[in-house]
mmCIF file of C-alpha atoms in Angstrom:
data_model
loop_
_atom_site.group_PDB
_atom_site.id
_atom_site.type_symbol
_atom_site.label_atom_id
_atom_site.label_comp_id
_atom_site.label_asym_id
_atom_site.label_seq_id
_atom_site.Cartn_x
_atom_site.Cartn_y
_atom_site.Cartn_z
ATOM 1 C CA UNK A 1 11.621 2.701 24.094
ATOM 2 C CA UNK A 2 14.013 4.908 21.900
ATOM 3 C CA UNK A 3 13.272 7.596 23.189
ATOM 4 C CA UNK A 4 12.882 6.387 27.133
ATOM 5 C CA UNK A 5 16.355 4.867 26.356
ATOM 6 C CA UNK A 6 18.312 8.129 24.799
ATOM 7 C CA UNK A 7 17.049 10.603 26.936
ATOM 8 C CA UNK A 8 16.999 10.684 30.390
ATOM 9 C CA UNK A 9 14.107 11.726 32.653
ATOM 10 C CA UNK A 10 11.864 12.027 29.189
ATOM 11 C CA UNK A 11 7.983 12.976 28.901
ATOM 12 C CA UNK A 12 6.284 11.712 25.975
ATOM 13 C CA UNK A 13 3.065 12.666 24.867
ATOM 14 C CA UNK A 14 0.999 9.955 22.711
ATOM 15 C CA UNK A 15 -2.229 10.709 20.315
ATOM 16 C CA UNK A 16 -4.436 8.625 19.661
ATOM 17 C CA UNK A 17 -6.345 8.724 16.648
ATOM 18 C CA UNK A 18 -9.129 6.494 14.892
ATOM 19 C CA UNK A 19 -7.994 5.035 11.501
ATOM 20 C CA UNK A 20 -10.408 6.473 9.454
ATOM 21 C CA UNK A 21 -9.274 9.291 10.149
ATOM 22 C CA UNK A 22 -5.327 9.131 10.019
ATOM 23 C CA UNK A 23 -6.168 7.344 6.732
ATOM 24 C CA UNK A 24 -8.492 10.138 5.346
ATOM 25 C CA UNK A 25 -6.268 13.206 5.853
ATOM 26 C CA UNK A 26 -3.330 11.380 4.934
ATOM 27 C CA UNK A 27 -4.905 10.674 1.346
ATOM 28 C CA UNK A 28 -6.187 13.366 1.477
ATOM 29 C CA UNK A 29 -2.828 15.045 1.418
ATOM 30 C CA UNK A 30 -1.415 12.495 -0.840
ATOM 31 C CA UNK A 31 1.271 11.606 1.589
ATOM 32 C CA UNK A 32 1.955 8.269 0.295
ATOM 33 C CA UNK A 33 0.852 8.335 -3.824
ATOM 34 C CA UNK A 34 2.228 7.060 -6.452
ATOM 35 C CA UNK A 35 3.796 10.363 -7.687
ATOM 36 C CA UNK A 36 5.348 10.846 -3.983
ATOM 37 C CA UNK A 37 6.811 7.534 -3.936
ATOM 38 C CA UNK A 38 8.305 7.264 -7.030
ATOM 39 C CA UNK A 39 9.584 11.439 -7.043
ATOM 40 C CA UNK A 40 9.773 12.024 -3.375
ATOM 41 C CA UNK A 41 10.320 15.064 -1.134
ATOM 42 C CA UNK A 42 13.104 15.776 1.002
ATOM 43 C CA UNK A 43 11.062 15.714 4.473
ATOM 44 C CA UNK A 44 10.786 12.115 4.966
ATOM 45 C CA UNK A 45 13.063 9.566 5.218
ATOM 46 C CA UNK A 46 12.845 6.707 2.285
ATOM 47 C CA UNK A 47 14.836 3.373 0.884
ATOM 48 C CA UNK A 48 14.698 2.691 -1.906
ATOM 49 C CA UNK A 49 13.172 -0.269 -3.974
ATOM 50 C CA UNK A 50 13.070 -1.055 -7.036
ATOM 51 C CA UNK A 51 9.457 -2.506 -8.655
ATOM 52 C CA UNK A 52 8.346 -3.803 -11.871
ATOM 53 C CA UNK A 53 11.827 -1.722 -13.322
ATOM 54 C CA UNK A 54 10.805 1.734 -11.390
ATOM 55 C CA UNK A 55 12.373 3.116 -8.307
ATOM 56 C CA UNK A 56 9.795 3.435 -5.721
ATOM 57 C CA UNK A 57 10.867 5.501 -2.730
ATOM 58 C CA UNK A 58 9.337 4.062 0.207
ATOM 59 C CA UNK A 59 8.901 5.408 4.075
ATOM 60 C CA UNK A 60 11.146 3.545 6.262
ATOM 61 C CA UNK A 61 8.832 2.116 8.618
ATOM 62 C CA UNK A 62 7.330 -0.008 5.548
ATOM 63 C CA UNK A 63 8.688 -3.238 6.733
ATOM 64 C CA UNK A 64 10.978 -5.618 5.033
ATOM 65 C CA UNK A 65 8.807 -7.719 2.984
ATOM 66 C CA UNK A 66 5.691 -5.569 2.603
ATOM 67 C CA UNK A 67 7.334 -3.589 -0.230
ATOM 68 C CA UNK A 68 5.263 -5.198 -3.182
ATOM 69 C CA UNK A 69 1.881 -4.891 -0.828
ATOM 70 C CA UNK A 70 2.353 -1.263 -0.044
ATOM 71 C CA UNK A 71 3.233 -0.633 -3.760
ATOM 72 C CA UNK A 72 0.002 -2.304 -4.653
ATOM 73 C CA UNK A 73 -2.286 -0.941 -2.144
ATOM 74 C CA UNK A 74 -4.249 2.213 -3.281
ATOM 75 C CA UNK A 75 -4.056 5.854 -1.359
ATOM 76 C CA UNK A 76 -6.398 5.401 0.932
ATOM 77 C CA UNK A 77 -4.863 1.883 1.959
ATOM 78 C CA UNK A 78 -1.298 3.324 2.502
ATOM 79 C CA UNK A 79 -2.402 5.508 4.936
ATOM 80 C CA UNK A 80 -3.905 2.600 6.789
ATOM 81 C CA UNK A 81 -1.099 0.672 6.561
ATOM 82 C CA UNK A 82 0.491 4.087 7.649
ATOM 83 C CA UNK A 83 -1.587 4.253 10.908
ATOM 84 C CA UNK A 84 -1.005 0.239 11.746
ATOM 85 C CA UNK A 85 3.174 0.673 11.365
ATOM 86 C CA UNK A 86 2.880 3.792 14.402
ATOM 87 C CA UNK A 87 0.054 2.271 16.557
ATOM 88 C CA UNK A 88 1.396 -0.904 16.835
ATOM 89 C CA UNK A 89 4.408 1.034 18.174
ATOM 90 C CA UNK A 90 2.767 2.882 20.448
ATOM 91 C CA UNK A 91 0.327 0.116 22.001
ATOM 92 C CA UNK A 92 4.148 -1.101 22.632
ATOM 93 C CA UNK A 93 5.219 1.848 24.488
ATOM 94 C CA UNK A 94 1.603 1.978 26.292
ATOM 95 C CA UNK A 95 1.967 -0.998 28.036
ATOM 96 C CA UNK A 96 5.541 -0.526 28.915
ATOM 97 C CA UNK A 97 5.558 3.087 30.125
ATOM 98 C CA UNK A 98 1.445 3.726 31.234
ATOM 99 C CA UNK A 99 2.568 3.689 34.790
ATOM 100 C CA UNK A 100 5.917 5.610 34.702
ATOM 101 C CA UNK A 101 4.696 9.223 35.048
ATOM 102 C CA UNK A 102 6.798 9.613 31.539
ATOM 103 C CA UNK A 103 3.906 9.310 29.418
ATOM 104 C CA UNK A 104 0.863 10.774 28.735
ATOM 105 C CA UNK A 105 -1.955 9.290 26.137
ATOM 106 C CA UNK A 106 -4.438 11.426 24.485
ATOM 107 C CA UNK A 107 -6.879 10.592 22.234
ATOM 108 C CA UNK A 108 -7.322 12.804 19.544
ATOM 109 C CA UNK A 109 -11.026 12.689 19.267
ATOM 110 C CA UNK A 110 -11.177 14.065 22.935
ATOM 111 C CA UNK A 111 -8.596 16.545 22.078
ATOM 112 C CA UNK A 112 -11.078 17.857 19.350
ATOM 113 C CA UNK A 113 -14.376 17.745 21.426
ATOM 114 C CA UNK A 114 -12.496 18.996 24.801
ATOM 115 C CA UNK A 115 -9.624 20.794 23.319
ATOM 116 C CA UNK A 116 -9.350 23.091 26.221
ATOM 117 C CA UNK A 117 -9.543 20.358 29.237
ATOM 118 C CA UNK A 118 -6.955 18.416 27.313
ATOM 119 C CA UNK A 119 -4.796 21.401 27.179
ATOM 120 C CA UNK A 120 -5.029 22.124 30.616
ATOM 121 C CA UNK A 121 -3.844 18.342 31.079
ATOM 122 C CA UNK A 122 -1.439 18.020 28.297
ATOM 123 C CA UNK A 123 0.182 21.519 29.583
ATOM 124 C CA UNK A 124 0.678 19.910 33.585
ATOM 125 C CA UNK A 125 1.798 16.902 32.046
ATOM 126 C CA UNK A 126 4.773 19.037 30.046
ATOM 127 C CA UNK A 127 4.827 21.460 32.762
ATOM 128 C CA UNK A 128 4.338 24.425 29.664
ATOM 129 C CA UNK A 129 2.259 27.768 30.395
ATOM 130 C CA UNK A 130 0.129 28.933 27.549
ATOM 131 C CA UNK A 131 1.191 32.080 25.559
ATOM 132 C CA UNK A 132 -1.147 34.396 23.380
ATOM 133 C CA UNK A 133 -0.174 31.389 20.397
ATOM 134 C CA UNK A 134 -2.252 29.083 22.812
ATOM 135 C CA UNK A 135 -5.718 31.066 22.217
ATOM 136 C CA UNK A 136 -5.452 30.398 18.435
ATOM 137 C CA UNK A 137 -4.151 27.030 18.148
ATOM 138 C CA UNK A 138 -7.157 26.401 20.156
ATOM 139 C CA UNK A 139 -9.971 27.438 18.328
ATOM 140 C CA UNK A 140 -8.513 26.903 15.570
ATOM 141 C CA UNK A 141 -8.563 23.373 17.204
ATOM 142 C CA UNK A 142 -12.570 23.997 17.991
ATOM 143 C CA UNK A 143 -13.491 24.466 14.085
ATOM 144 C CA UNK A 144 -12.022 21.144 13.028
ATOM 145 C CA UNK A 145 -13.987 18.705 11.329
ATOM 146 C CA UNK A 146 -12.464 14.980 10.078
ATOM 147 C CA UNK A 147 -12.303 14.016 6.560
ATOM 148 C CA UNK A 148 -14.908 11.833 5.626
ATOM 149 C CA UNK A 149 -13.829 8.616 3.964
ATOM 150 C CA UNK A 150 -16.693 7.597 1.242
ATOM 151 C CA UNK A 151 -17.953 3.706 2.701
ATOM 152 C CA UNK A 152 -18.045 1.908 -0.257
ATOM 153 C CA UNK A 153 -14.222 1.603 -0.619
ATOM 154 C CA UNK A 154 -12.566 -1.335 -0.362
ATOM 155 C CA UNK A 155 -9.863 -2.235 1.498
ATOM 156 C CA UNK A 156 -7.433 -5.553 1.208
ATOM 157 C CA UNK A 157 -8.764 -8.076 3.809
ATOM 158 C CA UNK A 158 -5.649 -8.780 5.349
ATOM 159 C CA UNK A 159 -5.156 -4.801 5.946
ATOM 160 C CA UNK A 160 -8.703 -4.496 7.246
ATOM 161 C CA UNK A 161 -8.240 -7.714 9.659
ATOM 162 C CA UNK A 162 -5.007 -5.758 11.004
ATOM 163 C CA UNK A 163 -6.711 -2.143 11.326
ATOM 164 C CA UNK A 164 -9.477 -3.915 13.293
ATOM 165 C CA UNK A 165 -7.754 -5.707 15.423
ATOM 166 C CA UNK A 166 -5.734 -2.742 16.575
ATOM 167 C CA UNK A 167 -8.739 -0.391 16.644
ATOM 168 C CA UNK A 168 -9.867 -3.398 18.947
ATOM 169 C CA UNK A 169 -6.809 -2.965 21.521
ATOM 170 C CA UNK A 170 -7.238 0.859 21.739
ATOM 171 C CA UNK A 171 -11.180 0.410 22.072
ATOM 172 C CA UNK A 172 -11.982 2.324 19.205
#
């Protein structure tokens, strides 16, 4: 409700995405790896913590007591972790603010198949008019295609049991 709370009359628009696929372009991009945690960029904010004698620099929605977990989990399993932290948050704000008018939900997978309806929907929702940008974000939007994640990987059970149960609540 930050946001609800420090601005007034605020729209917010929510996507939805499936885990897979936060999780594959995020390790894909090597968002959370050990060479970004431990030498960090300026973009993001971090804490620090300190781990078997090393400074790890870690995102600030990593909460208080899952340091040593996130440290330990692989790429792939940061990003998942990564994906729980915000949707947990938003499945918050979902069933607080669904039937305000203030927010708008879109799933991401619609967004790619339908980019153009969503648009439409996304633009009366923000009340925004499209510009000659609009054309290329679009099919630029249209060529996409999601990372694949290879099957065989594993993933700590207690991080699994929490992706599925949230995929669960957002019927994915």
């Amino acid at each position: 409700s930050f946001f609800f709370d420090a601005i007034e009359k605020c729209s917010i628009l929510l996507v939805l995405r499936r885990a897979e696929d936060v999780a594959g372009d995020c390790a894909q991009k090597e968002w959370y790896s050990n060479e970004q945690l431990l030498r960090p960029n300026n973009r993001v904010l971090y804490r620090r913590y300190n781990f078997d004698a090393a400074d790890w620099y870690l995102p600030w929605w990593v909460s208080e007591g899952d340091e040593g977990s996130f440290i330990g989990y692989s790429d792939l399993e940061r990003c998942l972790y990564y994906w729980c932290q915000f949707t947990a948050w938003a499945l918050t704000e979902i069933s607080q603010h669904e039937d305000s008018g203030e927010l708008l939900v879109v799933r991401y997978e619609e967004l790619n198949k339908n980019p153009r309806q969503v648009f439409s929907r996304v633009s009366e929702f923000l009340n925004l008019k499209p510009t000659p940008l609009t054309e290329v974000v679009l099919q630029k939007i249209e060529k996409y295609t999601p990372p694949e994640i290879k099957s065989d990987f594993q993933i700590n059970d207690d991080l699994q049991e929490r992706v599925d149960r949230l995929s669960a609540q957002l019927d994915f």
